[in-house]
GROMACS .gro file of C-alpha atoms in nm:
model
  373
    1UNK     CA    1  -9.081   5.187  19.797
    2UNK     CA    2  -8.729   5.089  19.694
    3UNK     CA    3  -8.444   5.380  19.766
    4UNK     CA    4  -8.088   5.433  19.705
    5UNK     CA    5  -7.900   5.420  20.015
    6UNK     CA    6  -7.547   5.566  20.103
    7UNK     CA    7  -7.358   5.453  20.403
    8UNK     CA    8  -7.068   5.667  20.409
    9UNK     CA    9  -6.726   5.499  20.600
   10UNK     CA   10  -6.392   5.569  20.730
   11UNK     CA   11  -6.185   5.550  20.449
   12UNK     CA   12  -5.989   5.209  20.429
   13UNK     CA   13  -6.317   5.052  20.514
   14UNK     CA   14  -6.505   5.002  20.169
   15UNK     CA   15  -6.456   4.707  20.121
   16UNK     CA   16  -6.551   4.547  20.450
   17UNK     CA   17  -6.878   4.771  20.477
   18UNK     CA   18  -6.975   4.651  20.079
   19UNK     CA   19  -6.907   4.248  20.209
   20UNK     CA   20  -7.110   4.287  20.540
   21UNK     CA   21  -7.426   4.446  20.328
   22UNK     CA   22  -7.378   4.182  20.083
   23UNK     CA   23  -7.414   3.906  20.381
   24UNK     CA   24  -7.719   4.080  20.467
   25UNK     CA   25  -7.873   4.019  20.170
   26UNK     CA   26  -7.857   4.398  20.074
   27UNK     CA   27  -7.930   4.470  19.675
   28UNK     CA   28  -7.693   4.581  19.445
   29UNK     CA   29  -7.439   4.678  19.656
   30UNK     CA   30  -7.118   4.878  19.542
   31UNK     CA   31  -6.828   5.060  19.667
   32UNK     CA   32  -6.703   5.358  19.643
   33UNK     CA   33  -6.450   5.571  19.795
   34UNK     CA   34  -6.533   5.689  20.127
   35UNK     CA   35  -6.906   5.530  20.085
   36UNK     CA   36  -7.125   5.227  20.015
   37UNK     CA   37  -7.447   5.246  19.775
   38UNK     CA   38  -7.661   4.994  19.784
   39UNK     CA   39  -8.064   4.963  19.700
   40UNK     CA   40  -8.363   4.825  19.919
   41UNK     CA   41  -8.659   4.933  20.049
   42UNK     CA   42  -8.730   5.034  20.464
   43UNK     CA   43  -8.631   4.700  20.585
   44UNK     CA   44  -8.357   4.704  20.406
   45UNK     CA   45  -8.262   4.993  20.595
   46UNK     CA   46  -8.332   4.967  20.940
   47UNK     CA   47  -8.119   4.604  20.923
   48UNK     CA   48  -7.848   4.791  20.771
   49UNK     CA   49  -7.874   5.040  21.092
   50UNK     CA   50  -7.904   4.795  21.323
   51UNK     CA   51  -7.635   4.493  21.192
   52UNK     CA   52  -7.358   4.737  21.013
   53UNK     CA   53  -7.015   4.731  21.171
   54UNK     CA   54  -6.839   4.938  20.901
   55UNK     CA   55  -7.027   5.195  20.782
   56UNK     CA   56  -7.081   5.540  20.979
   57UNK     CA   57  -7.411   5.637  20.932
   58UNK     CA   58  -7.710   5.496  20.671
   59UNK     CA   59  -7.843   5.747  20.437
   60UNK     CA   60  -8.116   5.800  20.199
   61UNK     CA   61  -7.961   5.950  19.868
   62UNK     CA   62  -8.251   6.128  19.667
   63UNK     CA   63  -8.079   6.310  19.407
   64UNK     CA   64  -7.724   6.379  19.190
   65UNK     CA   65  -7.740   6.662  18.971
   66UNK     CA   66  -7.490   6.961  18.835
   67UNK     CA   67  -7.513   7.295  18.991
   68UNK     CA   68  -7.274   7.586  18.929
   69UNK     CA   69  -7.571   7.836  19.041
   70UNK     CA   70  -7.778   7.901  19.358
   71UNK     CA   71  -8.084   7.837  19.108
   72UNK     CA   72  -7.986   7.557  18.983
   73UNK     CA   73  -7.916   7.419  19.288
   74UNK     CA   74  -8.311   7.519  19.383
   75UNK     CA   75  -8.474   7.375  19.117
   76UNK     CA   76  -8.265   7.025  19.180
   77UNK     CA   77  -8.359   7.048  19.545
   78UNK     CA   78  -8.765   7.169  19.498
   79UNK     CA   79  -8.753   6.882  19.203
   80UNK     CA   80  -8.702   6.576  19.520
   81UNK     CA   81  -9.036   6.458  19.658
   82UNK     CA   82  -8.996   6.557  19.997
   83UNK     CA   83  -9.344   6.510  20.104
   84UNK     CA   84  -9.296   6.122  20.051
   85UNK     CA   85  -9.069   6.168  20.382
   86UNK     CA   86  -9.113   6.511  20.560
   87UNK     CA   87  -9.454   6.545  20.702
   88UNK     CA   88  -9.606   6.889  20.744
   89UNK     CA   89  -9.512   6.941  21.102
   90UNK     CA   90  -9.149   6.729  21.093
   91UNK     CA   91  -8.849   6.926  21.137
   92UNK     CA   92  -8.586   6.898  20.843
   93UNK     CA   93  -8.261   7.086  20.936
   94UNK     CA   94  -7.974   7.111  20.665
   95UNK     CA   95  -7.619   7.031  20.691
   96UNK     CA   96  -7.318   6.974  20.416
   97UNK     CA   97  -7.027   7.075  20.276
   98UNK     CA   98  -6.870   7.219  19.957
   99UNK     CA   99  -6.547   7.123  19.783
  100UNK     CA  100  -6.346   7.271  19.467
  101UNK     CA  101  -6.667   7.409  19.336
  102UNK     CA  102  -6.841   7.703  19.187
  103UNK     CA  103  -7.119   7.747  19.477
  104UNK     CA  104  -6.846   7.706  19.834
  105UNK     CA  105  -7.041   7.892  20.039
  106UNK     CA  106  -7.213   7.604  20.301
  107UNK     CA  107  -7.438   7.892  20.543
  108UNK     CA  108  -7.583   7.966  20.145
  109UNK     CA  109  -7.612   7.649  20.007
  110UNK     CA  110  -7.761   7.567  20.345
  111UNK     CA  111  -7.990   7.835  20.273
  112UNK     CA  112  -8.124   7.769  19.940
  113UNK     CA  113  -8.163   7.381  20.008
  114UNK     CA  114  -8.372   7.494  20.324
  115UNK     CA  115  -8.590   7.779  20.107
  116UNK     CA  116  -8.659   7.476  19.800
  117UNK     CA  117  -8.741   7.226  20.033
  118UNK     CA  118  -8.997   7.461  20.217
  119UNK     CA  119  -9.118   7.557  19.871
  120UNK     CA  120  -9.145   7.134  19.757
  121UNK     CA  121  -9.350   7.100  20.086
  122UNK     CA  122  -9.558   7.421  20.036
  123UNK     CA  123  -9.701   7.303  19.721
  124UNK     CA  124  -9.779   6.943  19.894
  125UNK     CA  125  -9.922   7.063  20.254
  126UNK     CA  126 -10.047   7.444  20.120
  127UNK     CA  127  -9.832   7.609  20.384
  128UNK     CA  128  -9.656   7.878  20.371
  129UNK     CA  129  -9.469   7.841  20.700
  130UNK     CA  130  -9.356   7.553  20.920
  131UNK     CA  131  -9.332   7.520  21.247
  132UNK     CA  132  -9.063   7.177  21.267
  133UNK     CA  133  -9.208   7.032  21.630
  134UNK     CA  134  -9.200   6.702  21.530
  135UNK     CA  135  -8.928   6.421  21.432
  136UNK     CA  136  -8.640   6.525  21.300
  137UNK     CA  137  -8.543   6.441  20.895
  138UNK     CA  138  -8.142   6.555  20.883
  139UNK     CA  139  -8.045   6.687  20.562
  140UNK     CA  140  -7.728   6.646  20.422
  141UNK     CA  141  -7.557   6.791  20.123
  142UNK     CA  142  -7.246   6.753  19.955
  143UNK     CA  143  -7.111   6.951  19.653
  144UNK     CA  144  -6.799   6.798  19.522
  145UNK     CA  145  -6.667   6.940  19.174
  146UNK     CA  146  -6.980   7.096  19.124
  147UNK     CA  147  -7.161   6.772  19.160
  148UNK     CA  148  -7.449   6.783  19.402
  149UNK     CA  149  -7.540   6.470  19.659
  150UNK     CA  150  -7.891   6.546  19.857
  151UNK     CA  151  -7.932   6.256  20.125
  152UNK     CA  152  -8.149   6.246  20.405
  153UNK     CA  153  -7.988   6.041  20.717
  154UNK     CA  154  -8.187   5.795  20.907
  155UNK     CA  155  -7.951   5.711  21.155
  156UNK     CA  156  -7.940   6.005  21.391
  157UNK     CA  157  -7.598   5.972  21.603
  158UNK     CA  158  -7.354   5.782  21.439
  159UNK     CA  159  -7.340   5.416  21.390
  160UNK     CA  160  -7.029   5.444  21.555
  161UNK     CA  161  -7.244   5.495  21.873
  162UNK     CA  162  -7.297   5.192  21.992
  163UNK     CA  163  -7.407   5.230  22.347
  164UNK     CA  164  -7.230   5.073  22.576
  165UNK     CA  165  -6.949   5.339  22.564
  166UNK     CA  166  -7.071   5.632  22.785
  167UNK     CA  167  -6.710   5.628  22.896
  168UNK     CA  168  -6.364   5.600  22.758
  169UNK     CA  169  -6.021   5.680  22.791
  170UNK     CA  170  -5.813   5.995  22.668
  171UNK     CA  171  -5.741   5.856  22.342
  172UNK     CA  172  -6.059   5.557  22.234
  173UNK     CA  173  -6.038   5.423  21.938
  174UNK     CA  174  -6.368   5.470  21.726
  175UNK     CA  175  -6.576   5.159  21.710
  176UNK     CA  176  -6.631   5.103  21.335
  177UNK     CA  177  -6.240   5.092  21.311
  178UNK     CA  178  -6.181   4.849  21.624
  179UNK     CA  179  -6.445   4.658  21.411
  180UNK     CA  180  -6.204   4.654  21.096
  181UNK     CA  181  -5.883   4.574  21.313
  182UNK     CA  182  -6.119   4.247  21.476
  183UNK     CA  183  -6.185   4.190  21.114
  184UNK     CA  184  -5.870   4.222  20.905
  185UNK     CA  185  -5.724   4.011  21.215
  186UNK     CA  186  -5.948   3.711  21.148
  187UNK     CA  187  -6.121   3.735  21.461
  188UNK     CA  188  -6.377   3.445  21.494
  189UNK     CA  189  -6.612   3.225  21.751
  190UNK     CA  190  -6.291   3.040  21.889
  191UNK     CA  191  -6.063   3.275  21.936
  192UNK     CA  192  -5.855   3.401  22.218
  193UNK     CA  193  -5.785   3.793  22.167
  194UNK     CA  194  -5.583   4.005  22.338
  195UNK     CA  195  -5.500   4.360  22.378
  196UNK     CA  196  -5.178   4.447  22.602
  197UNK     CA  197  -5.284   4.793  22.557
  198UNK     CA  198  -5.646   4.818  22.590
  199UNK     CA  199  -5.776   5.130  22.695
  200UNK     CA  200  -6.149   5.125  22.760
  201UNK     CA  201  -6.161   4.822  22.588
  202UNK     CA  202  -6.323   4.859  22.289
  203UNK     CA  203  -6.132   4.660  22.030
  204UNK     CA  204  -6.192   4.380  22.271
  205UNK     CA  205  -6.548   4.469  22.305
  206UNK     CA  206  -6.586   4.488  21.931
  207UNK     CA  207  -6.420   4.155  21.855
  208UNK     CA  208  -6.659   3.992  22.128
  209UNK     CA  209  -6.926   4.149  21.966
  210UNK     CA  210  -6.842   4.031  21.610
  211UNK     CA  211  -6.754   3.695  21.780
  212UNK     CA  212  -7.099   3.632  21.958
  213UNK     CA  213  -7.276   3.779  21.600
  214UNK     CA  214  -7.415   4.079  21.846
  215UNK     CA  215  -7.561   4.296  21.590
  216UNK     CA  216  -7.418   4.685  21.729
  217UNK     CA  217  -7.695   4.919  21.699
  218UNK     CA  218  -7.915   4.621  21.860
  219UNK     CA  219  -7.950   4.864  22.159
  220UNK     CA  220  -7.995   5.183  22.029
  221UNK     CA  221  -8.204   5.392  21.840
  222UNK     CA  222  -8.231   5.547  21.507
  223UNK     CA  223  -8.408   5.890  21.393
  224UNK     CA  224  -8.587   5.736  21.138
  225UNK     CA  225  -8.794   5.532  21.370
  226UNK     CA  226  -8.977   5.808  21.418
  227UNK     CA  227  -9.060   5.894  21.078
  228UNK     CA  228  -9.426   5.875  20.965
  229UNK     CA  229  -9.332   5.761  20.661
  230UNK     CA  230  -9.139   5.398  20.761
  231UNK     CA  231  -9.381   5.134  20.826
  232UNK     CA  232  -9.469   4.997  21.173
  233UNK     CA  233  -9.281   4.707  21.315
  234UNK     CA  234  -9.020   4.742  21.042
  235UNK     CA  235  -8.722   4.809  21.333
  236UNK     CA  236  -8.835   4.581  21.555
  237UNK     CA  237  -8.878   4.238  21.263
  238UNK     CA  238  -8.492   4.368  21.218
  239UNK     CA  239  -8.418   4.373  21.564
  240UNK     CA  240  -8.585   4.014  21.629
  241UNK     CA  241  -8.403   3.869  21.328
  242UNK     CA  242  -8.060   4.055  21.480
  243UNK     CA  243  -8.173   3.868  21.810
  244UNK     CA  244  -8.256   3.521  21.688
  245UNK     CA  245  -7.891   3.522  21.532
  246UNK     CA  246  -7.704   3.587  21.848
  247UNK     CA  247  -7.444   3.318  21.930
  248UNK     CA  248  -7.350   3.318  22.319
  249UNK     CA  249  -7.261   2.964  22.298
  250UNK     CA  250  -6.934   2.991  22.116
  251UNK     CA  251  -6.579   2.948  22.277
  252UNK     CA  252  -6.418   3.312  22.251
  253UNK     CA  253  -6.256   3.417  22.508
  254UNK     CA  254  -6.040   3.767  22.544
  255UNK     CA  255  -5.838   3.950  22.779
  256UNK     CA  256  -5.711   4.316  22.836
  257UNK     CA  257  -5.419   4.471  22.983
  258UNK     CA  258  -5.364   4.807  23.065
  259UNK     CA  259  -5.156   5.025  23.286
  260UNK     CA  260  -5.396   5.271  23.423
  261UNK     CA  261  -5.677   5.124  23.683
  262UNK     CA  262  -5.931   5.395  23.562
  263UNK     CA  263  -5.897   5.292  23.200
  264UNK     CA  264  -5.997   4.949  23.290
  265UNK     CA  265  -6.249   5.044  23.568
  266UNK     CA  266  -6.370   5.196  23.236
  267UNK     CA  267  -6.312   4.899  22.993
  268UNK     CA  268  -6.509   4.623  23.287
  269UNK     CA  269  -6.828   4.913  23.263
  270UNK     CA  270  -6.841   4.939  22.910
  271UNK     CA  271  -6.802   4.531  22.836
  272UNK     CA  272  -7.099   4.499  23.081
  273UNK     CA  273  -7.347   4.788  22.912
  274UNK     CA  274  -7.223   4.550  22.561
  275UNK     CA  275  -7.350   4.234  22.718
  276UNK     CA  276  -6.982   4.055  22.657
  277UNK     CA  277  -6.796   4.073  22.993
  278UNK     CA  278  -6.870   3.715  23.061
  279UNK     CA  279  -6.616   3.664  22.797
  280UNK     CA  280  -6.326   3.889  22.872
  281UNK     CA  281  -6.129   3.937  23.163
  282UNK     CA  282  -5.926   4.268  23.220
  283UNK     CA  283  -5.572   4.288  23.457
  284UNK     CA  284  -5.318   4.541  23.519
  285UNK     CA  285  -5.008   4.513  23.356
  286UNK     CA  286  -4.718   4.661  23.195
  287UNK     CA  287  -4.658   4.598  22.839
  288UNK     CA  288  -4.265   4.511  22.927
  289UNK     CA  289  -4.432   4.223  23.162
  290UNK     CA  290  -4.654   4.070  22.862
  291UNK     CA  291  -4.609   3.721  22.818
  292UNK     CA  292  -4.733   3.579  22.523
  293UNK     CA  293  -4.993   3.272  22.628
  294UNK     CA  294  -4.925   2.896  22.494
  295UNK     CA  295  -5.125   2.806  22.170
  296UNK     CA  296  -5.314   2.997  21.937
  297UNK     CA  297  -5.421   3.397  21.995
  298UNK     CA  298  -5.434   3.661  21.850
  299UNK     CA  299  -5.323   4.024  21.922
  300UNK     CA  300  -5.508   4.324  21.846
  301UNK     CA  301  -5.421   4.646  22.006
  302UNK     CA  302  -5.377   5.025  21.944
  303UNK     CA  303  -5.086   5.179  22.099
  304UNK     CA  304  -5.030   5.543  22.208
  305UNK     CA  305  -4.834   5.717  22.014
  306UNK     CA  306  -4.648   6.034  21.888
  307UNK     CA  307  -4.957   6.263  21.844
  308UNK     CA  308  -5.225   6.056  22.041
  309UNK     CA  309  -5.050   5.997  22.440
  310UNK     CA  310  -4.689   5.961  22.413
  311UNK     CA  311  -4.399   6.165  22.334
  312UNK     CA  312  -4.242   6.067  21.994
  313UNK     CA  313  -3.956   5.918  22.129
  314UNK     CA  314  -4.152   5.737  22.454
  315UNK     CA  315  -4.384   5.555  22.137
  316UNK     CA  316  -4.050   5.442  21.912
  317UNK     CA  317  -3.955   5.286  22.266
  318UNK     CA  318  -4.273   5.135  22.271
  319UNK     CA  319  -4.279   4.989  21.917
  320UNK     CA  320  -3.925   4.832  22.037
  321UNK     CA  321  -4.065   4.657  22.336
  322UNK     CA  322  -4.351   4.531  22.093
  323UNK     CA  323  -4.140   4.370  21.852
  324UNK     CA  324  -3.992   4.205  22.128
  325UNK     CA  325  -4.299   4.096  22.327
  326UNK     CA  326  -4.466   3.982  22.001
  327UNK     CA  327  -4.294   3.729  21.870
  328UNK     CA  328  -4.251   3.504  21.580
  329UNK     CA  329  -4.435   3.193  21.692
  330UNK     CA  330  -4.667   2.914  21.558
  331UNK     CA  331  -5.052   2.996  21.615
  332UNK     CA  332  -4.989   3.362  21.700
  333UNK     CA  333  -5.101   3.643  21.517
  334UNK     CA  334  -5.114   4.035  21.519
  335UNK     CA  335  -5.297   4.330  21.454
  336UNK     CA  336  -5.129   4.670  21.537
  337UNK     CA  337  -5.284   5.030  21.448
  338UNK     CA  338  -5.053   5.344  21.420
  339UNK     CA  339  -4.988   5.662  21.228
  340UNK     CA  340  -4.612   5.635  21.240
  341UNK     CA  341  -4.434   5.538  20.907
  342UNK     CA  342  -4.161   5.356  21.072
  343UNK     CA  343  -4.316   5.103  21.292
  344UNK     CA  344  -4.221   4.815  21.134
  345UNK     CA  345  -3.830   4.943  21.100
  346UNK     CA  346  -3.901   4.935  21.515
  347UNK     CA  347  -4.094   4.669  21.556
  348UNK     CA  348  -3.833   4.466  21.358
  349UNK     CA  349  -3.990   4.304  21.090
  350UNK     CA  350  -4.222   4.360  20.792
  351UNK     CA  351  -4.644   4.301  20.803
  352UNK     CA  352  -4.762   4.047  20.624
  353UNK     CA  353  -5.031   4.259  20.524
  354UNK     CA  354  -5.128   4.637  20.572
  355UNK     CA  355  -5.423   4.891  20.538
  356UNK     CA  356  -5.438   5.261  20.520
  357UNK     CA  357  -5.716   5.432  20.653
  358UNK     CA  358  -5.776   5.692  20.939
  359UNK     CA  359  -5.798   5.721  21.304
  360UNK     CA  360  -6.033   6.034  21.350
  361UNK     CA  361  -5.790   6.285  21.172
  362UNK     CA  362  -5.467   6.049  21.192
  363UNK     CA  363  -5.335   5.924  20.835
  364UNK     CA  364  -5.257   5.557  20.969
  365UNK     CA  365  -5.191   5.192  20.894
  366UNK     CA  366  -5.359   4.855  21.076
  367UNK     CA  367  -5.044   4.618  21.050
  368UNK     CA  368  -5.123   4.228  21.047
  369UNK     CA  369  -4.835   3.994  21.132
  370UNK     CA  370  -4.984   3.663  21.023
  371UNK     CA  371  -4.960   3.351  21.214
  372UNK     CA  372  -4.669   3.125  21.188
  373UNK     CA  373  -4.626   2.754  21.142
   0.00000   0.00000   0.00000
């Protein structure tokens, strides 16, 4: 069966999730803002599930029509064949949202999808009621300038949701964007990475990860492995082939500093539930006593700031003490995350490079200071 898929992202990210499908030898893959389609059959999802960095969640998108009615908006729903995915005793719940068009009102629209998709599986099954006890088939809508998207997710929680991070500091960075800092920083099997900052550890973690070619949802699992419809053993070929490419042999090497003991009691648990703390080592220490190591590394860290842990005027400190720390030699290269406009005014020079995008509901920038010769 070959399906249109839709991996929404942070935004920012695009580009990175539509090159990481296209390594995975993902069909006709293209970017758009705030999501990636691309077209395959089953397989082709559960390896984007199980290998995608980037994206936040992979989706099944089964129709686009106009709606500016609640009966339109039926008839495009009852028109989807949900029988091909929904069996008669699956629950399918709906979720979505609605934005600068005629029909705004979600607990309706949720209600309508809900009634036509009941009505689609009535005519299949010959039911007239449905009792939902078995695996779950998420619904999600979205009705954007009266343009309606009907996907069905197959990831369950997040791909963000790696695993390994049961626990984490006040302020974690999400994973898929940790990813995109290890990425847009260059990180590779050789490196040496460093974060002077590093919380519960998971840009570390995450550039480990990409370093070693761990695939991240290679330990957890998704909701549509459940589904009657997806053939048997198609998750675990993808999970074999995610296996087989795992690198442990490679020379990376990172370390993380941090000021608070809990945050790195926190940051040695989660590296070991990711299967990377052979490779980094975490200390105490102050960012005012960071010495930058001889040869080549590279720095990738997300400070507190402003609206996240620090005062406003405790972070432009902090963005001082950086510019100071980091400094303009050969082999060295960084990677800084924040929402405030003037960082590089305080950190004392310009990026060589920079990247809007979001941290949860933070407007903010990655930074890259390239390396110098």
């Amino acid at each position: 069966m070959k399906l249109t898929f839709c991996a929404p992202c942070i935004f920012g990210l695009e580009g990175y999730c539509a090159n990481e499908f296209r390594f995975l030898g993902l069909e006709n893959v293209r970017a758009e803002n705030g999501r990636v389609l691309f077209d395959g059959d089953f397989a082709a999802m559960a390896r984007a599930n199980i290998n995608s960095r980037y994206a936040e969640r992979i989706q099944i998108l089964l129709a686009e029509f106009r709606a500016t009615t609640f009966e339109q908006l039926f008839e495009g729903v009852r028109r989807i064949r949900w029988a091909d995915y929904i069996g008669m005793s699956d629950a399918f719940p709906v979720k979505g949202s609605c934005l600068s068009s005629q029909l705004m009102s979600v607990p309706d629209c949720q209600r309508i999808i809900k009634k036509a998709v009941a009505a689609s599986l009535s005519g299949r099954y010959m039911l007239s009621w449905f009792e939902e006890t078995g695996a779950v088939h998420q619904i999600q809508f979205l009705i954007m300038n009266n343009r309606v998207s009907i996907l069905l997710d197959t990831s369950g929680a997040g791909l963000h949701k790696r695993g390994y991070r049961a626990q984490s500091n006040e302020a974690p960075i999400k994973e898929t964007l940790a990813a995109a800092m290890a990425e847009l920083a260059g990180v590779r099997p050789g490196h040496f990475v460093i974060d002077p900052m590093c919380g519960s550890g998971t840009i570390l973690i995450e550039a480990a990860m990409k370093a070693l070619k761990i695939a991240p949802g290679l330990n957890r699992w998704f909701a549509s492995e459940k589904w009657s419809c997806v053939p048997d053993g198609v998750f675990e070929e993808e999970r074999e082939r995610a296996r087989a490419a795992v690198n442990r042999d490679c020379a990376f090497h990172a370390e993380g500093y941090d000021i608070d003991p809990d945050a790195l009691a926190t940051a040695r648990h989660n590296a070991e539930k990711a299967g990377v703390a052979d490779c980094i080592s975490f200390a105490r220490r102050d960012i005012r006593d960071f010495v930058l190591p001889g040869g080549y590394c590279t720095v990738v860290t997300n400070p507190p700031y402003g609206e996240r842990l620090l005062d406003l005027n405790a972070a432009e400190e902090l963005y001082k003490i950086m510019g100071e720390k980091f400094a303009r030699e050969k082999g060295k290269r960084y990677a800084v995350i924040t929402p405030d406009d003037d960082f590089e005014k305080l950190f004392g020079r310009k990026a060589d490079k920079r990247r809007k995008t979001y941290n949860g509901t933070l407007k903010c920038q990655i930074y890259l200071f390239t390396s110098y010769t």
